[in-house]
Amino acid sequence: MKRIFLLVALVTSLFASSACGKKDDTTPVQPSKDSLEQKLIGKWKITDIGLDANGKVVETIERECQFVEYLANHTGNMIAYDNSDCKNHPDEKEKNTKPFSWRLDGMKLYVTFENTPEGFSSIKSISNNKIIFENVSREPSDPRFDLKVVKIDVIFERLN
């Protein structure tokens, strides 16, 4: 009887020690705060920079009432305020939100809005407070820019 008790005690201690191994004590791996993905997450102000064929700035257009927001779950929102004084006083009743999903592949940001094909932008540079997307082709019908503009860099500046 004493041997059975010792055997049960030995087996129990083996199970107890294996159940408390190092593997159970690890925490899930979180993306680094300096990772490209973590730098992207937040709300951003948008500015378009019109470039000529030589890459020189021709025009700068700040999208005063339009913002983009990237969320940690790979979704986001394009946000636009339609009220006349939206730069100083954004009116939540005049807010239009267009949701999207996003993913990164290297230095390319892919975005998909509902019922539209996936599009991408190349990231020229990124920091915690600023992102520059390079060489977005100008649509000939885009009336915002001078005719000398052939390419557009888009600059995001962090709001939060």
mmCIF file of C-alpha atoms in Angstrom:
data_model
loop_
_atom_site.group_PDB
_atom_site.id
_atom_site.type_symbol
_atom_site.label_atom_id
_atom_site.label_comp_id
_atom_site.label_asym_id
_atom_site.label_seq_id
_atom_site.Cartn_x
_atom_site.Cartn_y
_atom_site.Cartn_z
ATOM 1 C CA MET A 1 0.000 0.000 0.000
ATOM 2 C CA LYS A 2 2.892 2.307 0.843
ATOM 3 C CA ARG A 3 4.403 1.656 -2.629
ATOM 4 C CA ILE A 4 1.126 2.512 -4.379
ATOM 5 C CA PHE A 5 0.894 5.759 -2.417
ATOM 6 C CA LEU A 6 4.498 6.661 -3.338
ATOM 7 C CA LEU A 7 3.839 5.783 -6.994
ATOM 8 C CA VAL A 8 0.711 7.989 -7.068
ATOM 9 C CA ALA A 9 2.639 10.826 -5.383
ATOM 10 C CA LEU A 10 5.476 10.502 -7.921
ATOM 11 C CA VAL A 11 3.104 10.510 -10.918
ATOM 12 C CA THR A 12 1.167 13.471 -9.492
ATOM 13 C CA SER A 13 4.355 15.483 -8.985
ATOM 14 C CA LEU A 14 5.462 14.711 -12.565
ATOM 15 C CA PHE A 15 2.151 15.974 -13.973
ATOM 16 C CA ALA A 16 2.226 19.043 -11.741
ATOM 17 C CA SER A 17 5.763 19.973 -12.781
ATOM 18 C CA SER A 18 5.043 19.541 -16.496
ATOM 19 C CA ALA A 19 1.831 21.604 -16.251
ATOM 20 C CA CYS A 20 3.798 24.561 -14.893
ATOM 21 C CA GLY A 21 6.521 24.568 -17.538
ATOM 22 C CA LYS A 22 8.064 27.637 -19.151
ATOM 23 C CA LYS A 23 5.836 27.429 -22.231
ATOM 24 C CA ASP A 24 2.764 28.313 -20.162
ATOM 25 C CA ASP A 25 4.427 31.405 -18.716
ATOM 26 C CA THR A 26 5.086 33.185 -22.018
ATOM 27 C CA THR A 27 2.937 36.087 -23.181
ATOM 28 C CA PRO A 28 1.736 36.476 -26.770
ATOM 29 C CA VAL A 29 4.125 38.342 -29.042
ATOM 30 C CA GLN A 30 3.013 41.942 -29.550
ATOM 31 C CA PRO A 31 4.141 44.011 -32.543
ATOM 32 C CA SER A 32 6.956 46.389 -31.663
ATOM 33 C CA LYS A 33 5.921 50.008 -31.071
ATOM 34 C CA ASP A 34 8.395 50.893 -33.807
ATOM 35 C CA SER A 35 6.923 48.440 -36.316
ATOM 36 C CA LEU A 36 5.481 49.803 -39.537
ATOM 37 C CA GLU A 37 2.024 48.622 -38.495
ATOM 38 C CA GLN A 38 2.163 50.341 -35.094
ATOM 39 C CA LYS A 39 3.356 53.595 -36.668
ATOM 40 C CA LEU A 40 0.368 53.544 -39.030
ATOM 41 C CA ILE A 41 -2.319 53.123 -36.359
ATOM 42 C CA GLY A 42 -3.976 56.433 -35.443
ATOM 43 C CA LYS A 43 -5.829 59.408 -36.923
ATOM 44 C CA TRP A 44 -4.119 61.460 -39.630
ATOM 45 C CA LYS A 45 -4.543 64.848 -41.348
ATOM 46 C CA ILE A 46 -4.063 64.668 -45.141
ATOM 47 C CA THR A 47 -2.109 67.020 -47.439
ATOM 48 C CA ASP A 48 -1.594 66.524 -51.182
ATOM 49 C CA ILE A 49 1.635 67.758 -52.779
ATOM 50 C CA GLY A 50 1.505 68.262 -56.558
ATOM 51 C CA LEU A 51 4.810 67.563 -58.327
ATOM 52 C CA ASP A 52 5.919 68.431 -61.855
ATOM 53 C CA ALA A 53 7.803 66.100 -64.210
ATOM 54 C CA ASN A 54 11.094 66.988 -62.456
ATOM 55 C CA GLY A 55 9.728 66.176 -58.989
ATOM 56 C CA LYS A 56 9.483 69.822 -57.919
ATOM 57 C CA VAL A 57 6.547 70.975 -55.805
ATOM 58 C CA VAL A 58 4.012 72.911 -57.886
ATOM 59 C CA GLU A 59 1.074 72.987 -55.471
ATOM 60 C CA THR A 60 0.151 72.007 -51.926
ATOM 61 C CA ILE A 61 -3.450 71.242 -50.997
ATOM 62 C CA GLU A 62 -4.391 70.577 -47.385
ATOM 63 C CA ARG A 63 -7.543 68.513 -47.054
ATOM 64 C CA GLU A 64 -8.863 70.667 -44.222
ATOM 65 C CA CYS A 65 -11.965 68.642 -43.418
ATOM 66 C CA GLN A 66 -10.886 65.140 -44.362
ATOM 67 C CA PHE A 67 -9.010 62.668 -42.179
ATOM 68 C CA VAL A 68 -8.026 59.017 -42.265
ATOM 69 C CA GLU A 69 -8.014 56.702 -39.273
ATOM 70 C CA TYR A 70 -6.188 53.335 -39.135
ATOM 71 C CA LEU A 71 -7.310 50.958 -36.396
ATOM 72 C CA ALA A 72 -5.375 48.047 -34.872
ATOM 73 C CA ASN A 73 -7.803 45.423 -36.209
ATOM 74 C CA HIS A 74 -6.832 46.202 -39.831
ATOM 75 C CA THR A 75 -9.889 48.367 -40.427
ATOM 76 C CA GLY A 76 -10.156 52.108 -40.724
ATOM 77 C CA ASN A 77 -12.277 55.072 -41.716
ATOM 78 C CA MET A 78 -12.110 57.964 -44.146
ATOM 79 C CA ILE A 79 -13.747 60.828 -42.290
ATOM 80 C CA ALA A 80 -15.074 63.996 -43.924
ATOM 81 C CA TYR A 81 -16.923 66.908 -42.347
ATOM 82 C CA ASP A 82 -19.285 68.834 -44.625
ATOM 83 C CA ASN A 83 -20.050 71.896 -42.483
ATOM 84 C CA SER A 84 -18.668 75.239 -43.682
ATOM 85 C CA ASP A 85 -16.428 75.862 -40.632
ATOM 86 C CA CYS A 86 -15.234 72.276 -40.329
ATOM 87 C CA LYS A 87 -11.572 73.232 -39.897
ATOM 88 C CA ASN A 88 -12.253 75.050 -36.622
ATOM 89 C CA HIS A 89 -15.478 73.364 -35.518
ATOM 90 C CA PRO A 90 -16.091 69.896 -36.994
ATOM 91 C CA ASP A 91 -19.805 69.127 -36.670
ATOM 92 C CA GLU A 92 -20.464 65.469 -35.815
ATOM 93 C CA LYS A 93 -23.928 65.798 -37.438
ATOM 94 C CA GLU A 94 -22.187 66.689 -40.716
ATOM 95 C CA LYS A 95 -19.642 63.858 -40.471
ATOM 96 C CA ASN A 96 -19.397 61.258 -43.245
ATOM 97 C CA THR A 97 -17.489 58.073 -42.472
ATOM 98 C CA LYS A 98 -16.423 55.578 -45.117
ATOM 99 C CA PRO A 99 -15.050 52.331 -43.589
ATOM 100 C CA PHE A 100 -12.264 50.289 -45.177
ATOM 101 C CA SER A 101 -9.920 47.401 -44.470
ATOM 102 C CA TRP A 102 -6.147 47.639 -44.799
ATOM 103 C CA ARG A 103 -3.019 45.496 -44.898
ATOM 104 C CA LEU A 104 0.707 46.056 -45.291
ATOM 105 C CA ASP A 105 3.060 44.191 -47.591
ATOM 106 C CA GLY A 106 6.551 45.574 -47.204
ATOM 107 C CA MET A 107 6.358 49.313 -47.885
ATOM 108 C CA LYS A 108 3.009 49.060 -49.686
ATOM 109 C CA LEU A 109 -0.271 49.879 -47.971
ATOM 110 C CA TYR A 110 -3.274 48.081 -49.463
ATOM 111 C CA VAL A 111 -6.738 49.526 -48.790
ATOM 112 C CA THR A 112 -10.141 48.102 -49.727
ATOM 113 C CA PHE A 113 -13.380 50.066 -49.495
ATOM 114 C CA GLU A 114 -16.713 48.281 -49.714
ATOM 115 C CA ASN A 115 -17.676 47.365 -53.303
ATOM 116 C CA THR A 116 -14.369 48.612 -54.751
ATOM 117 C CA PRO A 117 -11.239 46.733 -55.820
ATOM 118 C CA GLU A 118 -8.212 46.791 -53.547
ATOM 119 C CA GLY A 119 -5.829 49.673 -54.188
ATOM 120 C CA PHE A 120 -2.361 50.399 -52.839
ATOM 121 C CA SER A 121 0.024 53.250 -52.141
ATOM 122 C CA SER A 122 3.795 53.046 -51.785
ATOM 123 C CA ILE A 123 5.187 54.404 -48.540
ATOM 124 C CA LYS A 124 8.134 56.721 -49.258
ATOM 125 C CA SER A 125 8.870 57.364 -45.572
ATOM 126 C CA ILE A 126 7.189 56.825 -42.230
ATOM 127 C CA SER A 127 7.807 58.018 -38.683
ATOM 128 C CA ASN A 128 5.621 58.137 -35.598
ATOM 129 C CA ASN A 129 4.198 61.514 -36.678
ATOM 130 C CA LYS A 130 4.403 61.627 -40.481
ATOM 131 C CA ILE A 131 3.858 59.331 -43.464
ATOM 132 C CA ILE A 132 4.682 60.222 -47.063
ATOM 133 C CA PHE A 133 3.125 58.184 -49.865
ATOM 134 C CA GLU A 134 4.992 58.667 -53.116
ATOM 135 C CA ASN A 135 4.121 59.100 -56.750
ATOM 136 C CA VAL A 136 0.385 58.735 -56.713
ATOM 137 C CA SER A 137 -0.514 59.192 -60.380
ATOM 138 C CA ARG A 138 -2.638 62.220 -61.144
ATOM 139 C CA GLU A 139 -5.923 61.592 -62.875
ATOM 140 C CA PRO A 140 -6.172 63.921 -65.901
ATOM 141 C CA SER A 141 -9.706 64.846 -64.835
ATOM 142 C CA ASP A 142 -8.590 65.931 -61.319
ATOM 143 C CA PRO A 143 -9.441 69.661 -61.249
ATOM 144 C CA ARG A 144 -7.640 70.377 -57.949
ATOM 145 C CA PHE A 145 -4.183 70.781 -59.470
ATOM 146 C CA ASP A 146 -2.428 72.919 -62.050
ATOM 147 C CA LEU A 147 -1.851 71.180 -65.394
ATOM 148 C CA LYS A 148 1.919 71.056 -64.662
ATOM 149 C CA VAL A 149 1.263 68.521 -61.884
ATOM 150 C CA VAL A 150 1.985 64.977 -63.079
ATOM 151 C CA LYS A 151 2.492 63.174 -59.758
ATOM 152 C CA ILE A 152 1.110 63.609 -56.273
ATOM 153 C CA ASP A 153 2.793 62.816 -52.963
ATOM 154 C CA VAL A 154 0.321 62.448 -50.119
ATOM 155 C CA ILE A 155 1.456 63.442 -46.633
ATOM 156 C CA PHE A 156 -0.268 62.245 -43.468
ATOM 157 C CA GLU A 157 0.415 64.112 -40.218
ATOM 158 C CA ARG A 158 -0.623 62.434 -36.977
ATOM 159 C CA LEU A 159 -3.451 63.956 -34.965
ATOM 160 C CA ASN A 160 -3.435 61.356 -32.175
#
